[in-house]
Coordinates of C-alpha atoms (C1' of nucleotides) in Angstrom, one line a residue:
Chain A
X198 CA 66.1 98.1 98.2
X199 CA 68.1 101.1 97.0
X200 CA 68.6 103.9 99.4
X201 CA 67.6 101.9 102.4
X202 CA 70.9 102.7 104.0
X203 CA 71.4 106.3 105.1
X204 CA 74.6 107.8 103.8
X205 CA 76.2 111.2 104.0
X206 CA 75.6 113.0 100.7
X207 CA 79.2 114.2 100.5
X208 CA 82.7 113.3 101.5
X209 CA 83.1 116.3 103.7
X210 CA 80.7 114.9 106.2
X211 CA 81.5 111.2 105.7
X212 CA 85.2 110.8 105.5
X213 CA 86.1 113.2 108.3
X214 CA 86.2 110.0 110.4
X215 CA 89.1 108.7 108.3
X216 CA 92.2 110.4 109.5
X217 CA 93.9 110.4 106.1
X218 CA 91.3 112.8 104.7
X219 CA 91.8 115.4 107.4
X220 CA 94.8 116.8 105.6
X221 CA 92.7 117.6 102.5
X222 CA 91.4 121.0 101.8
X223 CA 87.7 121.3 101.4
X224 CA 88.1 121.9 97.6
X225 CA 90.2 118.7 97.4
X226 CA 87.6 116.8 99.3
X227 CA 85.0 118.1 96.9
X228 CA 87.0 116.8 94.0
X229 CA 86.8 113.3 95.5
X230 CA 83.1 113.9 96.3
X231 CA 82.3 114.7 92.7
X232 CA 84.1 111.7 91.3
X233 CA 82.7 109.1 93.7
X234 CA 80.3 106.4 92.8
X235 CA 78.3 104.6 95.5
X236 CA 77.6 100.9 95.3
X237 CA 75.7 98.5 97.5
X238 CA 76.9 94.9 98.0
X239 CA 75.0 92.0 99.5
X240 CA 76.8 89.8 102.0
X241 CA 79.1 87.5 100.1
X242 CA 79.4 89.5 97.0
X243 CA 82.8 90.2 95.6
X244 CA 83.9 93.8 95.5
X245 CA 87.0 93.1 93.4
X246 CA 89.0 90.1 92.5
X247 CA 92.8 89.5 92.9
X248 CA 94.5 89.9 89.5
X249 CA 91.9 92.3 88.0
X250 CA 92.6 95.9 87.0
X251 CA 92.3 98.3 89.8
X252 CA 90.8 101.6 88.5
X253 CA 89.6 103.0 91.8
X254 CA 90.1 102.9 95.5
X255 CA 87.2 101.7 97.6
X256 CA 85.9 103.4 100.7
X257 CA 83.6 101.2 102.8
X258 CA 80.8 103.3 104.1
X259 CA 78.6 100.7 105.8
X260 CA 78.6 97.0 106.6
X261 CA 81.8 95.0 106.8
X262 CA 84.2 93.8 104.1
X263 CA 87.2 91.5 104.0
X264 CA 90.3 91.6 102.0
X265 CA 92.0 88.3 101.3
X266 CA 94.6 86.7 99.3
X267 CA 93.5 83.6 97.3
X268 CA 96.4 81.3 97.9
X269 CA 97.0 77.6 97.3
X270 CA 93.6 76.1 97.9
X271 CA 92.6 78.4 100.7
X272 CA 92.4 82.0 101.5
X273 CA 94.2 84.2 103.9
X274 CA 92.3 87.2 105.2
X275 CA 94.6 90.1 105.5
X276 CA 92.1 92.4 107.2
X277 CA 88.5 93.2 107.8
X278 CA 87.5 96.7 106.7
X279 CA 84.7 98.5 108.4
X280 CA 83.2 102.0 107.9
X281 CA 84.6 104.5 107.3
X282 CA 87.8 103.0 106.0
X283 CA 89.2 102.5 102.6
X284 CA 90.9 99.8 100.6
X285 CA 94.0 100.9 98.6
X286 CA 96.1 98.1 97.5
X287 CA 99.8 98.1 96.6
X288 CA 99.1 97.4 92.9
X289 CA 98.0 100.9 92.2
X290 CA 101.6 102.3 92.2
X291 CA 102.9 99.2 90.4
X292 CA 100.8 97.7 87.7
X293 CA 97.3 98.7 88.4
X294 CA 96.3 95.2 89.4
X295 CA 94.7 94.0 92.6
X296 CA 97.0 91.8 94.7
X297 CA 94.2 90.6 96.9
X298 CA 90.5 90.2 96.6
X299 CA 87.8 92.0 98.5
X300 CA 84.2 90.9 99.3
X301 CA 81.4 92.0 101.5
X302 CA 81.0 90.0 104.8
X303 CA 77.8 91.8 105.8
X304 CA 75.5 93.8 103.5
X305 CA 77.7 96.8 102.7
X306 CA 78.0 99.9 100.7
X307 CA 81.1 101.6 99.4
X308 CA 82.2 104.6 97.5
X309 CA 84.5 104.1 94.5
X310 CA 86.8 106.9 93.5
X311 CA 89.2 107.0 90.5
X312 CA 92.7 106.3 91.7
X313 CA 94.1 109.0 89.5
X314 CA 92.4 111.6 91.6
X315 CA 93.9 110.1 94.6
X316 CA 97.4 109.9 93.1
X317 CA 97.0 113.5 91.9
X318 CA 96.2 114.7 95.4
X319 CA 99.2 112.8 96.8
X320 CA 101.4 114.7 94.3
X321 CA 99.9 118.0 95.0
X322 CA 99.4 117.9 98.8
X323 CA 102.4 116.9 100.8
X324 CA 100.5 116.7 104.0
X325 CA 98.1 114.3 102.3
X326 CA 101.1 112.3 101.0
X327 CA 102.6 112.1 104.4
X328 CA 99.3 110.9 105.9
X329 CA 99.0 108.4 103.1
X330 CA 102.5 107.0 103.6
X331 CA 101.8 106.9 107.4
X332 CA 98.8 104.9 106.7
X333 CA 100.6 102.4 104.4
X334 CA 103.3 102.1 107.1
X335 CA 100.7 101.3 109.8
X336 CA 99.3 98.7 107.5
X337 CA 102.8 97.2 107.1
X338 CA 103.3 97.1 110.8
X339 CA 100.0 95.4 111.3
X340 CA 101.1 92.8 108.6
X341 CA 104.4 92.2 110.5
X342 CA 102.5 91.4 113.7
X343 CA 100.2 89.2 111.6
X344 CA 102.9 87.2 109.9
X345 CA 104.7 86.6 113.2
X346 CA 101.5 85.4 114.8
X347 CA 100.8 83.2 111.8
X348 CA 104.2 81.7 111.5
X349 CA 105.5 81.5 115.1
X350 CA 102.4 80.9 117.3
X351 CA 100.5 77.8 117.5
X352 CA 96.8 77.6 117.0
X353 CA 95.6 78.7 120.4
X354 CA 97.7 81.9 120.3
X355 CA 96.6 82.7 116.8
X356 CA 92.9 82.4 117.7
X357 CA 93.5 84.5 120.7
X358 CA 95.1 87.2 118.5
X359 CA 92.1 87.1 116.1
X360 CA 89.6 87.4 118.9
X361 CA 91.4 90.4 120.2
X362 CA 91.5 91.9 116.7
X363 CA 87.8 91.4 116.4
X364 CA 86.9 92.8 119.8
X365 CA 89.3 95.7 119.8
X366 CA 89.7 96.7 116.2
X367 CA 86.6 95.6 114.3
X368 CA 83.5 95.3 116.5
X369 CA 84.9 97.5 119.2
X370 CA 82.9 96.1 122.1
X371 CA 83.2 93.2 124.3
X372 CA 80.3 91.0 123.9
X373 CA 80.2 91.3 120.2
X374 CA 78.2 89.5 117.5
X375 CA 80.5 87.7 115.1
X376 CA 79.2 88.5 111.7
X377 CA 82.1 86.6 110.1
X378 CA 81.8 82.8 109.5
X379 CA 83.9 80.1 111.1
X380 CA 85.7 79.7 107.8
X381 CA 86.6 83.4 107.9
X382 CA 87.9 82.9 111.4
X383 CA 90.0 80.1 110.1
X384 CA 91.2 82.2 107.2
X385 CA 92.1 85.0 109.6
X386 CA 94.2 82.7 111.7
X387 CA 95.7 80.5 109.0
X388 CA 94.2 77.1 110.1
X389 CA 91.5 74.7 109.1
X390 CA 87.9 75.6 110.0
X391 CA 87.7 72.5 112.1
X392 CA 90.7 73.5 114.2
X393 CA 89.3 77.0 114.7
X394 CA 86.0 75.6 115.9
X395 CA 87.7 73.2 118.3
X396 CA 89.8 75.9 119.9
X397 CA 86.8 78.1 120.3
X398 CA 85.1 75.2 122.1
X399 CA 88.1 74.7 124.3
X400 CA 88.2 78.4 125.3
X401 CA 84.5 78.2 126.1
X402 CA 85.0 75.1 128.2
X403 CA 87.8 76.7 130.1
X404 CA 85.6 79.7 130.8
X405 CA 87.9 82.1 128.8
X406 CA 85.0 83.2 126.7
X407 CA 81.3 82.6 126.2
X408 CA 79.7 81.9 122.9
X409 CA 76.0 81.6 122.4
X410 CA 74.9 81.7 118.8
X411 CA 77.4 84.2 117.3
X412 CA 77.6 86.4 120.3
X413 CA 81.1 86.1 121.7
X414 CA 82.2 87.6 125.1
X415 CA 85.7 87.5 126.4
X416 CA 85.3 86.5 130.0
X417 CA 89.0 86.2 131.0
X418 CA 90.9 88.8 129.1
X419 CA 94.1 88.2 131.2
X420 CA 94.2 84.5 130.4
X421 CA 93.4 85.1 126.7
X422 CA 96.2 87.7 126.6
X423 CA 98.5 85.1 128.3
X424 CA 97.6 82.6 125.6
X425 CA 98.3 85.1 122.9
X426 CA 101.7 85.9 124.3
X427 CA 102.9 82.4 125.1
X428 CA 102.1 81.4 121.5
Chain B
X141 CA 141.1 97.9 108.1
X142 CA 139.4 101.2 107.3
X143 CA 139.0 102.1 103.7
X144 CA 139.9 98.6 102.4
X145 CA 136.6 98.6 100.5
X146 CA 136.4 100.9 97.5
X147 CA 133.3 103.1 97.5
X148 CA 132.0 105.8 95.4
X149 CA 132.8 109.1 96.9
X150 CA 129.4 110.5 96.2
X151 CA 125.7 109.4 95.9
X152 CA 125.5 110.6 92.3
X153 CA 127.7 107.8 91.2
X154 CA 126.6 105.2 93.7
X155 CA 122.9 105.4 94.0
X156 CA 122.1 105.7 90.3
X157 CA 121.7 101.9 90.5
X158 CA 118.8 102.3 92.9
X159 CA 115.8 103.3 90.9
X160 CA 114.2 105.4 93.6
X161 CA 117.0 108.0 93.3
X162 CA 116.7 108.5 89.6
X163 CA 113.9 111.0 90.2
X164 CA 116.0 113.2 92.3
X165 CA 117.7 116.3 90.9
X166 CA 121.5 116.5 91.2
X167 CA 121.2 119.1 93.9
X168 CA 118.9 116.9 95.9
X169 CA 121.2 114.0 95.6
X170 CA 124.0 116.3 96.7
X171 CA 121.9 117.1 99.8
X172 CA 121.9 113.4 100.6
X173 CA 125.5 113.1 99.8
X174 CA 126.5 115.8 102.2
X175 CA 124.4 114.3 105.0
X176 CA 125.6 110.7 104.7
X177 CA 127.8 108.8 107.1
X178 CA 129.5 105.7 106.0
X179 CA 129.9 102.7 108.3
X180 CA 131.6 99.3 108.0
X181 CA 130.1 96.2 109.7
X182 CA 131.7 92.9 110.2
X183 CA 129.7 89.8 109.5
X184 CA 127.2 89.2 112.3
X185 CA 127.2 92.7 113.6
X186 CA 123.9 94.4 114.2
X187 CA 123.1 97.4 112.2
X188 CA 120.0 98.3 114.2
X189 CA 117.7 96.6 116.6
X190 CA 114.0 96.2 116.6
X191 CA 112.4 98.7 119.0
X192 CA 115.2 101.2 119.0
X193 CA 114.8 104.8 117.6
X194 CA 115.2 105.1 113.8
X195 CA 117.0 108.4 113.1
X196 CA 118.3 107.5 109.6
X197 CA 117.7 105.3 106.7
X198 CA 120.4 102.8 105.7
X199 CA 121.8 102.3 102.2
X200 CA 123.8 99.1 101.9
X201 CA 126.8 99.8 99.7
X202 CA 128.7 96.5 100.0
X203 CA 128.3 93.1 101.4
X204 CA 125.0 91.6 102.4
X205 CA 122.5 92.4 105.2
X206 CA 119.4 90.8 106.5
X207 CA 116.3 92.4 108.0
X208 CA 114.4 90.2 110.4
X209 CA 111.7 90.3 113.0
X210 CA 112.6 88.9 116.4
X211 CA 109.6 86.9 117.2
X212 CA 108.7 84.4 119.8
X213 CA 111.9 82.5 120.4
X214 CA 113.0 82.6 116.8
X215 CA 113.5 85.1 114.0
X216 CA 111.8 85.6 110.7
X217 CA 114.0 87.1 108.0
X218 CA 111.9 89.5 105.9
X219 CA 114.5 90.1 103.3
X220 CA 118.2 90.1 102.4
X221 CA 119.5 93.5 101.4
X222 CA 122.3 93.7 98.9
X223 CA 124.1 96.7 97.3
X224 CA 122.9 99.1 96.3
X225 CA 119.7 99.0 98.1
X226 CA 118.3 100.7 101.2
X227 CA 116.4 99.9 104.3
X228 CA 113.6 102.2 105.2
X229 CA 111.2 100.7 107.7
X230 CA 107.6 101.5 108.3
X231 CA 108.3 103.1 111.7
X232 CA 109.7 106.2 110.2
X233 CA 106.3 107.6 109.4
X234 CA 104.7 106.3 112.6
X235 CA 106.7 106.5 115.8
X236 CA 110.4 106.6 114.6
X237 CA 111.0 103.1 115.9
X238 CA 112.4 100.1 114.1
X239 CA 109.9 97.3 113.6
X240 CA 112.5 94.9 112.6
X241 CA 116.2 94.4 113.3
X242 CA 119.0 94.5 110.7
X243 CA 122.4 92.9 110.8
X244 CA 125.3 92.2 108.4
X245 CA 125.4 88.7 107.0
X246 CA 128.7 89.3 105.2
X247 CA 131.2 92.0 106.0
X248 CA 129.3 95.1 104.8
X249 CA 129.3 98.8 104.6
X250 CA 126.4 101.2 104.5
X251 CA 125.6 104.8 104.3
X252 CA 123.4 106.3 106.9
X253 CA 121.3 109.4 106.1
X254 CA 119.1 111.4 108.4
X255 CA 115.5 110.4 107.7
X256 CA 114.3 114.0 107.9
X257 CA 116.2 114.8 104.7
X258 CA 114.5 111.9 103.1
X259 CA 111.1 112.9 104.3
X260 CA 111.7 116.5 103.2
X261 CA 112.6 115.3 99.7
X262 CA 109.4 113.3 99.6
X263 CA 107.4 116.4 100.4
X264 CA 109.1 118.5 97.9
X265 CA 109.6 116.2 94.9
X266 CA 106.4 114.5 93.9
X267 CA 108.2 112.3 91.4
X268 CA 110.4 111.1 94.2
X269 CA 107.4 110.5 96.4
X270 CA 105.8 108.5 93.7
X271 CA 108.9 106.4 93.3
X272 CA 109.1 105.9 97.0
X273 CA 105.4 104.8 97.3
X274 CA 106.0 102.5 94.4
X275 CA 108.9 101.0 96.2
X276 CA 106.9 100.5 99.4
X277 CA 104.2 99.0 97.3
X278 CA 106.6 96.5 95.7
X279 CA 107.8 95.6 99.2
X280 CA 104.2 94.9 100.2
X281 CA 103.6 92.7 97.3
X282 CA 106.7 90.8 98.0
X283 CA 105.5 90.3 101.6
X284 CA 102.2 89.1 100.4
X285 CA 103.9 86.4 98.4
X286 CA 106.1 85.6 101.3
X287 CA 103.2 85.2 103.8
X288 CA 101.3 83.0 101.4
X289 CA 104.4 80.8 101.0
X290 CA 105.0 80.7 104.7
X291 CA 101.4 80.0 105.7
X292 CA 100.1 77.8 102.9
X293 CA 103.0 75.8 101.5
X294 CA 104.7 73.0 103.2
X295 CA 108.4 72.9 103.8
X296 CA 109.5 71.6 100.4
X297 CA 107.7 74.4 98.7
X298 CA 109.0 77.0 101.1
X299 CA 112.6 75.9 100.6
X300 CA 112.1 76.0 96.9
X301 CA 110.8 79.5 97.1
X302 CA 113.8 80.6 99.2
X303 CA 116.2 79.0 96.8
X304 CA 114.7 80.9 93.9
X305 CA 114.8 84.1 95.9
X306 CA 118.5 83.6 96.5
X307 CA 119.3 82.6 92.9
X308 CA 117.2 85.2 91.2
X309 CA 117.0 88.2 93.6
X310 CA 120.1 88.0 95.8
X311 CA 123.1 86.3 94.3
X312 CA 121.7 86.6 90.7
X313 CA 123.6 83.7 89.3
X314 CA 122.9 80.0 89.2
X315 CA 125.8 78.3 90.8
X316 CA 126.0 80.6 93.7
X317 CA 127.8 80.7 97.0
X318 CA 125.4 80.7 99.9
X319 CA 126.9 83.2 102.3
X320 CA 123.9 82.8 104.6
X321 CA 123.9 80.2 107.3
X322 CA 121.5 77.2 107.5
X323 CA 119.8 79.0 110.4
X324 CA 119.2 82.0 108.1
X325 CA 117.8 79.6 105.5
X326 CA 115.5 78.3 108.2
X327 CA 114.6 81.8 109.3
X328 CA 113.8 82.7 105.7
X329 CA 111.5 79.8 105.3
X330 CA 109.9 79.7 108.7
X331 CA 111.0 76.3 109.8
X332 CA 113.6 74.7 112.1
X333 CA 117.2 74.5 111.0
X334 CA 117.1 70.7 111.0
X335 CA 114.2 70.6 108.7
X336 CA 115.8 73.1 106.3
X337 CA 118.9 70.9 106.2
X338 CA 117.0 67.7 105.6
X339 CA 115.1 69.2 102.7
X340 CA 118.3 70.5 101.1
X341 CA 119.6 67.0 101.4
X342 CA 116.5 65.5 99.8
X343 CA 116.8 67.9 96.9
X344 CA 120.4 67.0 96.4
X345 CA 119.6 63.3 96.5
X346 CA 116.9 63.7 94.0
X347 CA 119.3 65.6 91.7
X348 CA 117.3 68.8 91.9
X349 CA 120.3 70.7 93.1
X350 CA 124.0 70.2 93.9
X351 CA 125.5 71.5 97.0
X352 CA 129.2 71.2 97.7
X353 CA 130.4 73.3 100.6
X354 CA 128.2 76.3 100.3
X355 CA 128.1 76.4 96.6
X356 CA 124.6 75.7 95.5
X357 CA 123.5 75.0 91.9
X358 CA 120.0 74.4 90.8
X359 CA 120.1 71.5 88.4
X360 CA 116.5 71.0 87.7
X361 CA 114.8 74.3 87.6
X362 CA 111.6 73.0 86.2
X363 CA 111.2 70.4 89.0
X364 CA 112.0 73.0 91.6
X365 CA 109.5 75.3 90.2
X366 CA 107.0 72.5 90.3
X367 CA 107.7 71.9 93.9
X368 CA 107.3 75.6 94.6
X369 CA 103.9 75.7 92.9
X370 CA 102.4 72.5 94.3
X371 CA 103.2 73.7 97.8
Chain C
dC175 C1' 148.6 74.4 115.5
dA176 C1' 146.1 72.6 119.2
dA177 C1' 142.0 73.7 121.7
dT178 C1' 137.7 75.5 121.9
dT179 C1' 133.6 77.0 120.2
dA180 C1' 130.2 77.3 116.8
dA181 C1' 127.7 75.4 112.8
dA182 C1' 126.0 71.6 110.2
dT183 C1' 124.2 67.0 109.9
dT184 C1' 121.7 62.8 111.0
dG185 C1' 118.5 59.8 113.4
dA186 C1' 114.8 58.9 116.8
dT187 C1' 110.7 60.5 119.0
dA188 C1' 106.9 63.5 120.2
dT189 C1' 103.1 66.4 118.8
dA190 C1' 100.5 69.9 116.6
dA191 C1' 97.5 70.4 113.1
dA192 C1' 95.4 68.8 108.7
dA193 C1' 92.5 65.7 106.4
dC194 C1' 88.7 62.8 106.3
dA195 C1' 84.2 61.5 107.5
dA196 C1' 79.8 61.7 109.4
dC197 C1' 76.3 64.3 111.1
dA198 C1' 73.6 68.4 113.2
dA199 C1' 72.0 72.9 112.7
dA200 C1' 70.8 76.8 110.4
dT201 C1' 69.6 79.3 106.3
dG202 C1' 67.3 80.5 102.1
dG203 C1' 64.3 80.0 98.1
dG204 C1' 60.3 78.1 95.8
Chain D
dC275 C1' 56.5 75.6 105.4
dC276 C1' 59.4 72.2 103.5
dC277 C1' 63.2 70.8 100.9
dA278 C1' 68.0 71.8 99.5
dT279 C1' 72.1 73.8 100.4
dT280 C1' 75.3 75.8 103.2
dT281 C1' 77.5 76.3 107.6
dG282 C1' 78.8 74.5 111.9
dT283 C1' 80.3 70.6 115.0
dT284 C1' 82.5 66.4 116.6
dG285 C1' 85.4 62.2 116.5
dT286 C1' 89.1 59.5 114.3
dT287 C1' 93.1 59.0 111.6
dT288 C1' 97.1 60.5 109.3
dT289 C1' 100.9 63.5 108.4
dA290 C1' 103.9 67.2 108.5
dT291 C1' 107.1 69.3 111.4
dA292 C1' 109.3 70.4 115.7
dT293 C1' 112.1 68.8 119.4
dC294 C1' 115.5 66.3 121.4
dA295 C1' 119.9 64.0 121.3
dA296 C1' 124.2 62.7 119.4
dT297 C1' 127.9 63.3 116.2
dT298 C1' 130.6 65.5 112.6
dT299 C1' 132.5 69.1 110.4
dA300 C1' 134.1 73.8 110.1
dA301 C1' 135.6 78.0 112.1
dT302 C1' 138.0 80.8 115.6
dT303 C1' 141.4 82.1 118.6
dG304 C1' 145.0 82.0 122.1

DNA sequence: CAATTAAATTGATATAAAACAACAAATGGG
DNA sequence: CCCATTTGTTGTTTTATATCAATTTAATTG
């Protein structure tokens, strides 16, 4: 099972896709490369748990992961993380604890790198620091949109938002295969699984999308956008 | 009207209260001091508007401000900002736009400082950068708690959370005078003004708190905590 | 200080969404 | 390949919460 997935053998080839690393010098990238540990996760396996110490940052190199807050009885998925993107929680600069959990949605692999190396590079390379802060800022902005969607739109609008998120940011194609479960869809849109399913059904009946098996196609983007905007 | 409020005449005295500035050298603080502009706002006045350019960061030196997202028909208050604390939105490292609005809740004054000075200091002083990132991280963690409260608790729990926020983080005393309106209370807890008022009334009737005029006292902290935790 | 406007309060009604329950379909391990 | 477990689906009921409407209180301002 090991080594079934093809990976780059160094960060210089792999992480070039992640904009934040573009400001690192080759020798700095090599520093990360030396320190990294690669791990494989089966679908459903937990990568790290909310509340536990956070000794490294995680770079997802294949598959799909979710980061989610374990709340009161249910989870809220903050984001899906696809290759090549990394998970770097806010606890690292606070108390070295995770403030959300992460698990693999699909069979995935990831590189783990000691956070101290990361923090060291931020101190030493201002361009990298700027990129990092920019990245954190983009995350914040995304979260703002998310919290407005969750608190001010009703279910139809929230599902519309999540479908756009999946099509545009995660799977990046229009007919796409939903590898996330209905429960995940519900946890992304802050509603019960039953409600999420029902709205998906409604959208299908109204010809807004087609859904056979787990292949979803947005048929009427304009109408779905409308639903997203009218809440 | 001008100069009625007493302020420090330099950042060295004033901002020492704000932990993020403690890592700045005196000459760096003086750089900020030279560049700052002080402004007074009357209650209700807008400090900046979501979507507009963001040329400076804002340090609230007296009064009380709110930062809020203008959503679909209603606002969501992200935080109240009291002296001496600053407002530094995520747009500054992205597109120099504000992603939320800010306005004065009480008569307030603030210092405005060119963001470029701030960004320059972050590049040049790694300790300051670390403090800044820590600060942004704490903000994120706060927002996580907030979004869980807003999306997974029902109204009683949300109001309880907001009351604790006011008592512990904003007014910092137990009988405290609520200088925010009921609408603000509603916008902090993501519900209608009417619902917020009704729950306040219930809490009063159950002896959990007293509320005469705008003076609120938590009488049964344990029970309020319980309500916060059971959602 | 009266007159006007804005903010707070209360009650009645409508509705969005969860919870519950029962069942179907798919998945995975022995 | 079959049984067991999970995941998905649908209908019904209940409940939390918004909306609407009416009234009271407080705050402004000429």
